Amino acid sequence: MSDRGIYQGYALQLVDDKGRVAIPASLRATLIASNPPGLDPKDAANVVIGFHESDRCLVGYDLGYGKRLHERLEQRAIDNAGQEGAPNDKIVRAGIGGETVPFDASGRFILSGFARSRCNIGKYAFFYGVGDKFEIWDPAAVIASETTSELMKDAVRYFLAERGEVI
């Protein structure tokens, strides 16, 4: 059993011209609390940012989850070795590869230009907690997606309306 937190919550965050964006406080608290025991303090303020395996969004998670994810994939590869029709984990591996980026005391980190470009993240990034990780979306992509819930779409519309913007 793990003492990891659950990523819950959502927020619309401003992305500046340099790609700096802040992890919402509720998600940041879980990120920090989910660090594995004995983690070097210099690594405590890091987040792994990867690509979602099927949706055009990013995923963020703590270093401990990333390690467990890699271990599970390695075990699955061993278990499925030589089996015809075994699942292909290349897509999942590409997403979890991601990059480890530091964040400051207010949760600000830099989204790489490639990540922003691939997921069409412009002026705003919509963060959404989904249990073991959180997702980072372009607001217009949330609205256009067939896989996002009506709750996510309503949240994006609400937060944009608060800022006097609509999609």
PDB file of N, CA, C and O in Angstrom, residues 13-42:
ATOM      1  N   GLN A  13      -4.687  28.028 -16.096  1.00  0.00           N
ATOM      2  CA  GLN A  13      -3.495  28.796 -15.751  1.00  0.00           C
ATOM      3  C   GLN A  13      -2.981  29.559 -16.967  1.00  0.00           C
ATOM      4  O   GLN A  13      -2.995  29.051 -18.091  1.00  0.00           O
ATOM      5  N   LEU A  14      -2.502  30.758 -16.722  1.00  0.00           N
ATOM      6  CA  LEU A  14      -1.913  31.581 -17.764  1.00  0.00           C
ATOM      7  C   LEU A  14      -0.523  31.057 -18.102  1.00  0.00           C
ATOM      8  O   LEU A  14       0.251  30.704 -17.208  1.00  0.00           O
ATOM      9  N   VAL A  15      -0.220  30.999 -19.388  1.00  0.00           N
ATOM     10  CA  VAL A  15       1.116  30.602 -19.859  1.00  0.00           C
ATOM     11  C   VAL A  15       1.759  31.858 -20.436  1.00  0.00           C
ATOM     12  O   VAL A  15       1.182  32.513 -21.304  1.00  0.00           O
ATOM     13  N   ASP A  16       2.941  32.211 -19.941  1.00  0.00           N
ATOM     14  CA  ASP A  16       3.573  33.424 -20.460  1.00  0.00           C
ATOM     15  C   ASP A  16       4.326  33.145 -21.760  1.00  0.00           C
ATOM     16  O   ASP A  16       4.381  32.008 -22.233  1.00  0.00           O
ATOM     17  N   ASP A  17       4.906  34.185 -22.341  1.00  0.00           N
ATOM     18  CA  ASP A  17       5.572  34.068 -23.639  1.00  0.00           C
ATOM     19  C   ASP A  17       6.766  33.111 -23.619  1.00  0.00           C
ATOM     20  O   ASP A  17       7.155  32.587 -24.657  1.00  0.00           O
ATOM     21  N   LYS A  18       7.350  32.917 -22.452  1.00  0.00           N
ATOM     22  CA  LYS A  18       8.498  32.011 -22.333  1.00  0.00           C
ATOM     23  C   LYS A  18       8.077  30.579 -22.001  1.00  0.00           C
ATOM     24  O   LYS A  18       8.923  29.714 -21.817  1.00  0.00           O
ATOM     25  N   GLY A  19       6.768  30.346 -21.872  1.00  0.00           N
ATOM     26  CA  GLY A  19       6.272  29.007 -21.571  1.00  0.00           C
ATOM     27  C   GLY A  19       6.162  28.711 -20.095  1.00  0.00           C
ATOM     28  O   GLY A  19       5.922  27.570 -19.705  1.00  0.00           O
ATOM     29  N   ARG A  20       6.332  29.739 -19.259  1.00  0.00           N
ATOM     30  CA  ARG A  20       6.206  29.517 -17.818  1.00  0.00           C
ATOM     31  C   ARG A  20       4.733  29.422 -17.438  1.00  0.00           C
ATOM     32  O   ARG A  20       3.910  30.229 -17.880  1.00  0.00           O
ATOM     33  N   VAL A  21       4.428  28.443 -16.612  1.00  0.00           N
ATOM     34  CA  VAL A  21       3.065  28.222 -16.135  1.00  0.00           C
ATOM     35  C   VAL A  21       3.173  27.633 -14.732  1.00  0.00           C
ATOM     36  O   VAL A  21       4.146  26.958 -14.409  1.00  0.00           O
ATOM     37  N   ALA A  22       2.177  27.907 -13.906  1.00  0.00           N
ATOM     38  CA  ALA A  22       2.204  27.420 -12.522  1.00  0.00           C
ATOM     39  C   ALA A  22       1.304  26.203 -12.363  1.00  0.00           C
ATOM     40  O   ALA A  22       0.154  26.193 -12.819  1.00  0.00           O
ATOM     41  N   ILE A  23       1.822  25.198 -11.697  1.00  0.00           N
ATOM     42  CA  ILE A  23       1.021  24.038 -11.321  1.00  0.00           C
ATOM     43  C   ILE A  23       0.037  24.525 -10.250  1.00  0.00           C
ATOM     44  O   ILE A  23       0.462  25.133  -9.267  1.00  0.00           O
ATOM     45  N   PRO A  24      -1.260  24.277 -10.421  1.00  0.00           N
ATOM     46  CA  PRO A  24      -2.230  24.717  -9.412  1.00  0.00           C
ATOM     47  C   PRO A  24      -1.878  24.174  -8.024  1.00  0.00           C
ATOM     48  O   PRO A  24      -1.341  23.066  -7.886  1.00  0.00           O
ATOM     49  N   ALA A  25      -2.190  24.951  -6.991  1.00  0.00           N
ATOM     50  CA  ALA A  25      -1.802  24.616  -5.621  1.00  0.00           C
ATOM     51  C   ALA A  25      -2.258  23.226  -5.193  1.00  0.00           C
ATOM     52  O   ALA A  25      -1.495  22.489  -4.561  1.00  0.00           O
ATOM     53  N   SER A  26      -3.485  22.834  -5.521  1.00  0.00           N
ATOM     54  CA  SER A  26      -3.979  21.516  -5.089  1.00  0.00           C
ATOM     55  C   SER A  26      -3.167  20.387  -5.714  1.00  0.00           C
ATOM     56  O   SER A  26      -2.850  19.400  -5.047  1.00  0.00           O
ATOM     57  N   LEU A  27      -2.815  20.526  -6.975  1.00  0.00           N
ATOM     58  CA  LEU A  27      -2.012  19.497  -7.648  1.00  0.00           C
ATOM     59  C   LEU A  27      -0.572  19.534  -7.163  1.00  0.00           C
ATOM     60  O   LEU A  27       0.076  18.498  -6.996  1.00  0.00           O
ATOM     61  N   ARG A  28      -0.053  20.735  -6.929  1.00  0.00           N
ATOM     62  CA  ARG A  28       1.328  20.888  -6.441  1.00  0.00           C
ATOM     63  C   ARG A  28       1.498  20.251  -5.078  1.00  0.00           C
ATOM     64  O   ARG A  28       2.505  19.583  -4.798  1.00  0.00           O
ATOM     65  N   ALA A  29       0.505  20.403  -4.203  1.00  0.00           N
ATOM     66  CA  ALA A  29       0.586  19.803  -2.863  1.00  0.00           C
ATOM     67  C   ALA A  29       0.676  18.282  -2.963  1.00  0.00           C
ATOM     68  O   ALA A  29       1.464  17.651  -2.242  1.00  0.00           O
ATOM     69  N   THR A  30      -0.106  17.697  -3.856  1.00  0.00           N
ATOM     70  CA  THR A  30      -0.051  16.244  -4.047  1.00  0.00           C
ATOM     71  C   THR A  30       1.293  15.837  -4.632  1.00  0.00           C
ATOM     72  O   THR A  30       1.877  14.836  -4.231  1.00  0.00           O
ATOM     73  N   LEU A  31       1.789  16.612  -5.568  1.00  0.00           N
ATOM     74  CA  LEU A  31       3.076  16.338  -6.202  1.00  0.00           C
ATOM     75  C   LEU A  31       4.186  16.277  -5.161  1.00  0.00           C
ATOM     76  O   LEU A  31       4.979  15.334  -5.123  1.00  0.00           O
ATOM     77  N   ILE A  32       4.221  17.249  -4.276  1.00  0.00           N
ATOM     78  CA  ILE A  32       5.251  17.301  -3.238  1.00  0.00           C
ATOM     79  C   ILE A  32       5.059  16.179  -2.224  1.00  0.00           C
ATOM     80  O   ILE A  32       6.007  15.501  -1.835  1.00  0.00           O
ATOM     81  N   ALA A  33       3.808  15.946  -1.807  1.00  0.00           N
ATOM     82  CA  ALA A  33       3.528  14.909  -0.803  1.00  0.00           C
ATOM     83  C   ALA A  33       3.786  13.499  -1.330  1.00  0.00           C
ATOM     84  O   ALA A  33       4.018  12.586  -0.547  1.00  0.00           O
ATOM     85  N   SER A  34       3.761  13.325  -2.646  1.00  0.00           N
ATOM     86  CA  SER A  34       3.922  11.992  -3.232  1.00  0.00           C
ATOM     87  C   SER A  34       5.362  11.618  -3.514  1.00  0.00           C
ATOM     88  O   SER A  34       5.635  10.544  -4.047  1.00  0.00           O
ATOM     89  N   ASN A  35       6.287  12.487  -3.160  1.00  0.00           N
ATOM     90  CA  ASN A  35       7.695  12.151  -3.361  1.00  0.00           C
ATOM     91  C   ASN A  35       8.051  10.910  -2.563  1.00  0.00           C
ATOM     92  O   ASN A  35       7.602  10.741  -1.430  1.00  0.00           O
ATOM     93  N   PRO A  36       8.849  10.028  -3.144  1.00  0.00           N
ATOM     94  CA  PRO A  36       9.240   8.821  -2.413  1.00  0.00           C
ATOM     95  C   PRO A  36      10.123   9.146  -1.215  1.00  0.00           C
ATOM     96  O   PRO A  36      10.851  10.138  -1.231  1.00  0.00           O
ATOM     97  N   PRO A  37      10.061   8.310  -0.178  1.00  0.00           N
ATOM     98  CA  PRO A  37      10.918   8.528   0.993  1.00  0.00           C
ATOM     99  C   PRO A  37      12.392   8.525   0.582  1.00  0.00           C
ATOM    100  O   PRO A  37      12.793   7.779  -0.301  1.00  0.00           O
ATOM    101  N   GLY A  38      13.157   9.375   1.197  1.00  0.00           N
ATOM    102  CA  GLY A  38      14.590   9.414   0.931  1.00  0.00           C
ATOM    103  C   GLY A  38      14.969  10.152  -0.339  1.00  0.00           C
ATOM    104  O   GLY A  38      16.128  10.138  -0.734  1.00  0.00           O
ATOM    105  N   LEU A  39      14.009  10.797  -0.969  1.00  0.00           N
ATOM    106  CA  LEU A  39      14.302  11.547  -2.188  1.00  0.00           C
ATOM    107  C   LEU A  39      15.254  12.692  -1.865  1.00  0.00           C
ATOM    108  O   LEU A  39      15.074  13.395  -0.870  1.00  0.00           O
ATOM    109  N   ASP A  40      16.267  12.851  -2.684  1.00  0.00           N
ATOM    110  CA  ASP A  40      17.204  13.951  -2.514  1.00  0.00           C
ATOM    111  C   ASP A  40      16.417  15.262  -2.548  1.00  0.00           C
ATOM    112  O   ASP A  40      15.618  15.490  -3.459  1.00  0.00           O
ATOM    113  N   PRO A  41      16.611  16.147  -1.561  1.00  0.00           N
ATOM    114  CA  PRO A  41      15.853  17.406  -1.508  1.00  0.00           C
ATOM    115  C   PRO A  41      15.920  18.228  -2.797  1.00  0.00           C
ATOM    116  O   PRO A  41      14.967  18.906  -3.150  1.00  0.00           O
ATOM    117  N   LYS A  42      17.020  18.147  -3.524  1.00  0.00           N
ATOM    118  CA  LYS A  42      17.119  18.909  -4.774  1.00  0.00           C
ATOM    119  C   LYS A  42      16.155  18.377  -5.832  1.00  0.00           C
ATOM    120  O   LYS A  42      15.814  19.082  -6.774  1.00  0.00           O
TER     121      LYS A  42
END
